Amino acid sequence: QVQLVESGGGLVQAGGSLRLSCVASGASFSTYAVGWFRQVPGKERTFVGVIAWDARRAFYADSVKGRFTISRDNANNTVYLQMNSLKPEDTAVYYCARGARPFILPLNRPGEFGSWGQGTQVTVSS
């Protein structure tokens, strides 16, 4: 079973940048898409973006498009979420998740992802 560990969260001022990492261990990773989601207390987990297993495709939520970029390094079992021009409304716990099936690019529903990390907090101050 794959284990995912996110890191890189923290406190940043509005307009700043952060790069989150998601490191996988324990099972296959390079043949699966990886997504990022975020969640604030009392609300549902929402889609941020997803990258295909071979990094040839990626798509993003409208709220982050043009500001966030997902990349991956399959040799090191790591996926990154580069977040630029951060806004206070980006404040949330960010989770990475591996797609439920190999080679399939999931859409934006949490149910299409099979393994989740524990999350990392991102706080953007105004």
PDB file of C-alpha atoms in Angstrom, residues 2-124:
ATOM      1  CA  VAL A   2       1.340   3.428  -0.903  1.00  0.00           C
ATOM      2  CA  GLN A   3       2.038   6.038   1.768  1.00  0.00           C
ATOM      3  CA  LEU A   4       1.965   9.711   0.849  1.00  0.00           C
ATOM      4  CA  VAL A   5       3.567  12.450   2.919  1.00  0.00           C
ATOM      5  CA  GLU A   6       3.037  16.127   2.208  1.00  0.00           C
ATOM      6  CA  SER A   7       5.410  18.863   3.320  1.00  0.00           C
ATOM      7  CA  GLY A   8       6.231  22.467   2.598  1.00  0.00           C
ATOM      8  CA  GLY A   9       3.243  24.169   4.141  1.00  0.00           C
ATOM      9  CA  GLY A  10       3.521  27.198   6.353  1.00  0.00           C
ATOM     10  CA  LEU A  11       2.625  30.819   6.858  1.00  0.00           C
ATOM     11  CA  VAL A  12       3.105  33.246   3.984  1.00  0.00           C
ATOM     12  CA  GLN A  13       1.938  36.759   3.185  1.00  0.00           C
ATOM     13  CA  ALA A  14      -0.512  37.413   0.410  1.00  0.00           C
ATOM     14  CA  GLY A  15       1.283  37.568  -2.913  1.00  0.00           C
ATOM     15  CA  GLY A  16       3.937  35.157  -1.767  1.00  0.00           C
ATOM     16  CA  SER A  17       4.802  31.648  -2.884  1.00  0.00           C
ATOM     17  CA  LEU A  18       5.120  28.177  -1.436  1.00  0.00           C
ATOM     18  CA  ARG A  19       6.043  24.827  -2.886  1.00  0.00           C
ATOM     19  CA  LEU A  20       4.433  21.743  -1.461  1.00  0.00           C
ATOM     20  CA  SER A  21       5.903  18.295  -1.887  1.00  0.00           C
ATOM     21  CA  CYS A  22       4.211  14.920  -1.849  1.00  0.00           C
ATOM     22  CA  VAL A  23       6.558  11.985  -1.402  1.00  0.00           C
ATOM     23  CA  ALA A  24       5.342   8.440  -1.972  1.00  0.00           C
ATOM     24  CA  SER A  25       6.671   5.196  -0.602  1.00  0.00           C
ATOM     25  CA  GLY A  26       5.638   1.585  -0.284  1.00  0.00           C
ATOM     26  CA  ALA A  27       3.958   0.915  -3.605  1.00  0.00           C
ATOM     27  CA  SER A  28       3.760   1.939  -7.233  1.00  0.00           C
ATOM     28  CA  PHE A  29       3.556   5.658  -7.824  1.00  0.00           C
ATOM     29  CA  SER A  30       5.002   6.455 -11.224  1.00  0.00           C
ATOM     30  CA  THR A  31       2.090   4.936 -13.178  1.00  0.00           C
ATOM     31  CA  TYR A  32      -0.610   6.821 -11.304  1.00  0.00           C
ATOM     32  CA  ALA A  33      -1.968  10.314 -11.610  1.00  0.00           C
ATOM     33  CA  VAL A  34      -1.604  12.454  -8.502  1.00  0.00           C
ATOM     34  CA  GLY A  35      -4.004  15.121  -7.402  1.00  0.00           C
ATOM     35  CA  TRP A  36      -4.020  17.941  -4.885  1.00  0.00           C
ATOM     36  CA  PHE A  37      -7.027  18.902  -2.821  1.00  0.00           C
ATOM     37  CA  ARG A  38      -7.568  21.373  -0.023  1.00  0.00           C
ATOM     38  CA  GLN A  39      -9.928  21.666   2.877  1.00  0.00           C
ATOM     39  CA  VAL A  40     -10.909  24.313   5.390  1.00  0.00           C
ATOM     40  CA  PRO A  41     -12.644  23.466   8.660  1.00  0.00           C
ATOM     41  CA  GLY A  42     -16.330  22.805   8.250  1.00  0.00           C
ATOM     42  CA  LYS A  43     -16.194  22.545   4.493  1.00  0.00           C
ATOM     43  CA  GLU A  44     -15.784  19.766   1.973  1.00  0.00           C
ATOM     44  CA  ARG A  45     -12.454  18.844   0.491  1.00  0.00           C
ATOM     45  CA  THR A  46     -12.097  20.636  -2.853  1.00  0.00           C
ATOM     46  CA  PHE A  47     -10.089  19.889  -5.945  1.00  0.00           C
ATOM     47  CA  VAL A  48      -6.986  21.949  -6.692  1.00  0.00           C
ATOM     48  CA  GLY A  49      -5.358  20.136  -9.592  1.00  0.00           C
ATOM     49  CA  VAL A  50      -4.130  16.833 -10.970  1.00  0.00           C
ATOM     50  CA  ILE A  51      -1.185  15.650 -13.027  1.00  0.00           C
ATOM     51  CA  ALA A  52      -1.115  12.573 -15.240  1.00  0.00           C
ATOM     52  CA  TRP A  53       1.225   9.709 -14.513  1.00  0.00           C
ATOM     53  CA  ASP A  54       3.601  10.787 -17.284  1.00  0.00           C
ATOM     54  CA  ALA A  55       3.208  14.524 -16.595  1.00  0.00           C
ATOM     55  CA  ARG A  56       1.915  15.119 -20.128  1.00  0.00           C
ATOM     56  CA  ARG A  57      -1.368  16.477 -18.887  1.00  0.00           C
ATOM     57  CA  ALA A  58      -2.441  18.516 -15.929  1.00  0.00           C
ATOM     58  CA  PHE A  59      -5.522  20.503 -15.158  1.00  0.00           C
ATOM     59  CA  TYR A  60      -6.553  22.834 -12.387  1.00  0.00           C
ATOM     60  CA  ALA A  61      -9.486  24.313 -10.596  1.00  0.00           C
ATOM     61  CA  ASP A  62     -10.488  27.698 -11.982  1.00  0.00           C
ATOM     62  CA  SER A  63      -9.676  29.310  -8.651  1.00  0.00           C
ATOM     63  CA  VAL A  64      -5.974  28.443  -8.947  1.00  0.00           C
ATOM     64  CA  LYS A  65      -5.451  28.345 -12.695  1.00  0.00           C
ATOM     65  CA  GLY A  66      -2.503  30.497 -13.728  1.00  0.00           C
ATOM     66  CA  ARG A  67      -1.169  30.679 -10.167  1.00  0.00           C
ATOM     67  CA  PHE A  68      -0.553  27.031  -9.213  1.00  0.00           C
ATOM     68  CA  THR A  69       1.501  24.475 -11.111  1.00  0.00           C
ATOM     69  CA  ILE A  70       1.846  20.751 -10.488  1.00  0.00           C
ATOM     70  CA  SER A  71       4.955  18.867 -11.530  1.00  0.00           C
ATOM     71  CA  ARG A  72       6.383  15.460 -10.753  1.00  0.00           C
ATOM     72  CA  ASP A  73       9.670  13.629 -10.476  1.00  0.00           C
ATOM     73  CA  ASN A  74       8.893   9.943 -10.894  1.00  0.00           C
ATOM     74  CA  ALA A  75      12.488   8.934 -10.326  1.00  0.00           C
ATOM     75  CA  ASN A  76      12.154  10.259  -6.779  1.00  0.00           C
ATOM     76  CA  ASN A  77       8.470   9.421  -6.242  1.00  0.00           C
ATOM     77  CA  THR A  78       7.661  13.077  -5.653  1.00  0.00           C
ATOM     78  CA  VAL A  79       4.956  15.427  -6.864  1.00  0.00           C
ATOM     79  CA  TYR A  80       5.110  19.177  -6.320  1.00  0.00           C
ATOM     80  CA  LEU A  81       2.531  21.911  -6.057  1.00  0.00           C
ATOM     81  CA  GLN A  82       4.040  25.301  -6.793  1.00  0.00           C
ATOM     82  CA  MET A  83       1.768  28.028  -5.480  1.00  0.00           C
ATOM     83  CA  ASN A  84       2.364  31.613  -6.550  1.00  0.00           C
ATOM     84  CA  SER A  85       0.447  34.838  -5.980  1.00  0.00           C
ATOM     85  CA  LEU A  86      -1.125  33.339  -2.904  1.00  0.00           C
ATOM     86  CA  LYS A  87      -4.336  34.817  -1.550  1.00  0.00           C
ATOM     87  CA  PRO A  88      -5.884  34.587   1.917  1.00  0.00           C
ATOM     88  CA  GLU A  89      -8.622  32.403   0.454  1.00  0.00           C
ATOM     89  CA  ASP A  90      -5.971  29.810  -0.394  1.00  0.00           C
ATOM     90  CA  THR A  91      -5.617  29.123   3.322  1.00  0.00           C
ATOM     91  CA  ALA A  92      -6.411  25.456   3.912  1.00  0.00           C
ATOM     92  CA  VAL A  93      -4.967  22.062   4.654  1.00  0.00           C
ATOM     93  CA  TYR A  94      -3.578  20.697   1.411  1.00  0.00           C
ATOM     94  CA  TYR A  95      -3.676  16.993   0.615  1.00  0.00           C
ATOM     95  CA  CYS A  96      -2.112  14.958  -2.141  1.00  0.00           C
ATOM     96  CA  ALA A  97      -3.775  11.811  -3.400  1.00  0.00           C
ATOM     97  CA  ARG A  98      -2.883   9.019  -5.784  1.00  0.00           C
ATOM     98  CA  GLY A  99      -5.322   8.087  -8.495  1.00  0.00           C
ATOM     99  CA  ALA A 100      -7.330   4.957  -7.874  1.00  0.00           C
ATOM    100  CA  ARG A 101      -6.295   3.244 -11.116  1.00  0.00           C
ATOM    101  CA  PRO A 102      -2.994   3.232 -13.010  1.00  0.00           C
ATOM    102  CA  PHE A 103      -2.646   5.269 -16.191  1.00  0.00           C
ATOM    103  CA  ILE A 104      -6.072   6.844 -15.719  1.00  0.00           C
ATOM    104  CA  LEU A 105      -6.343  10.608 -15.305  1.00  0.00           C
ATOM    105  CA  PRO A 106      -9.035  11.211 -12.698  1.00  0.00           C
ATOM    106  CA  LEU A 107     -11.427  14.085 -12.852  1.00  0.00           C
ATOM    107  CA  ASN A 108     -11.931  16.289  -9.843  1.00  0.00           C
ATOM    108  CA  ARG A 109     -13.826  14.025  -7.469  1.00  0.00           C
ATOM    109  CA  PRO A 110     -12.178  12.737  -4.277  1.00  0.00           C
ATOM    110  CA  GLY A 111     -13.722   9.326  -4.887  1.00  0.00           C
ATOM    111  CA  GLU A 112     -11.494   8.832  -7.917  1.00  0.00           C
ATOM    112  CA  PHE A 113      -8.406   8.853  -5.729  1.00  0.00           C
ATOM    113  CA  GLY A 114      -7.390   5.853  -3.699  1.00  0.00           C
ATOM    114  CA  SER A 115      -4.663   6.920  -1.279  1.00  0.00           C
ATOM    115  CA  TRP A 116      -4.269  10.150   0.630  1.00  0.00           C
ATOM    116  CA  GLY A 117      -1.596  11.898   2.605  1.00  0.00           C
ATOM    117  CA  GLN A 118      -2.119  13.413   6.031  1.00  0.00           C
ATOM    118  CA  GLY A 119      -2.139  16.996   4.795  1.00  0.00           C
ATOM    119  CA  THR A 120      -0.053  20.114   5.320  1.00  0.00           C
ATOM    120  CA  GLN A 121      -1.358  23.459   6.527  1.00  0.00           C
ATOM    121  CA  VAL A 122      -1.021  26.533   4.332  1.00  0.00           C
ATOM    122  CA  THR A 123      -1.910  29.878   5.856  1.00  0.00           C
ATOM    123  CA  VAL A 124      -1.896  33.070   3.813  1.00  0.00           C
TER     124      VAL A 124
END
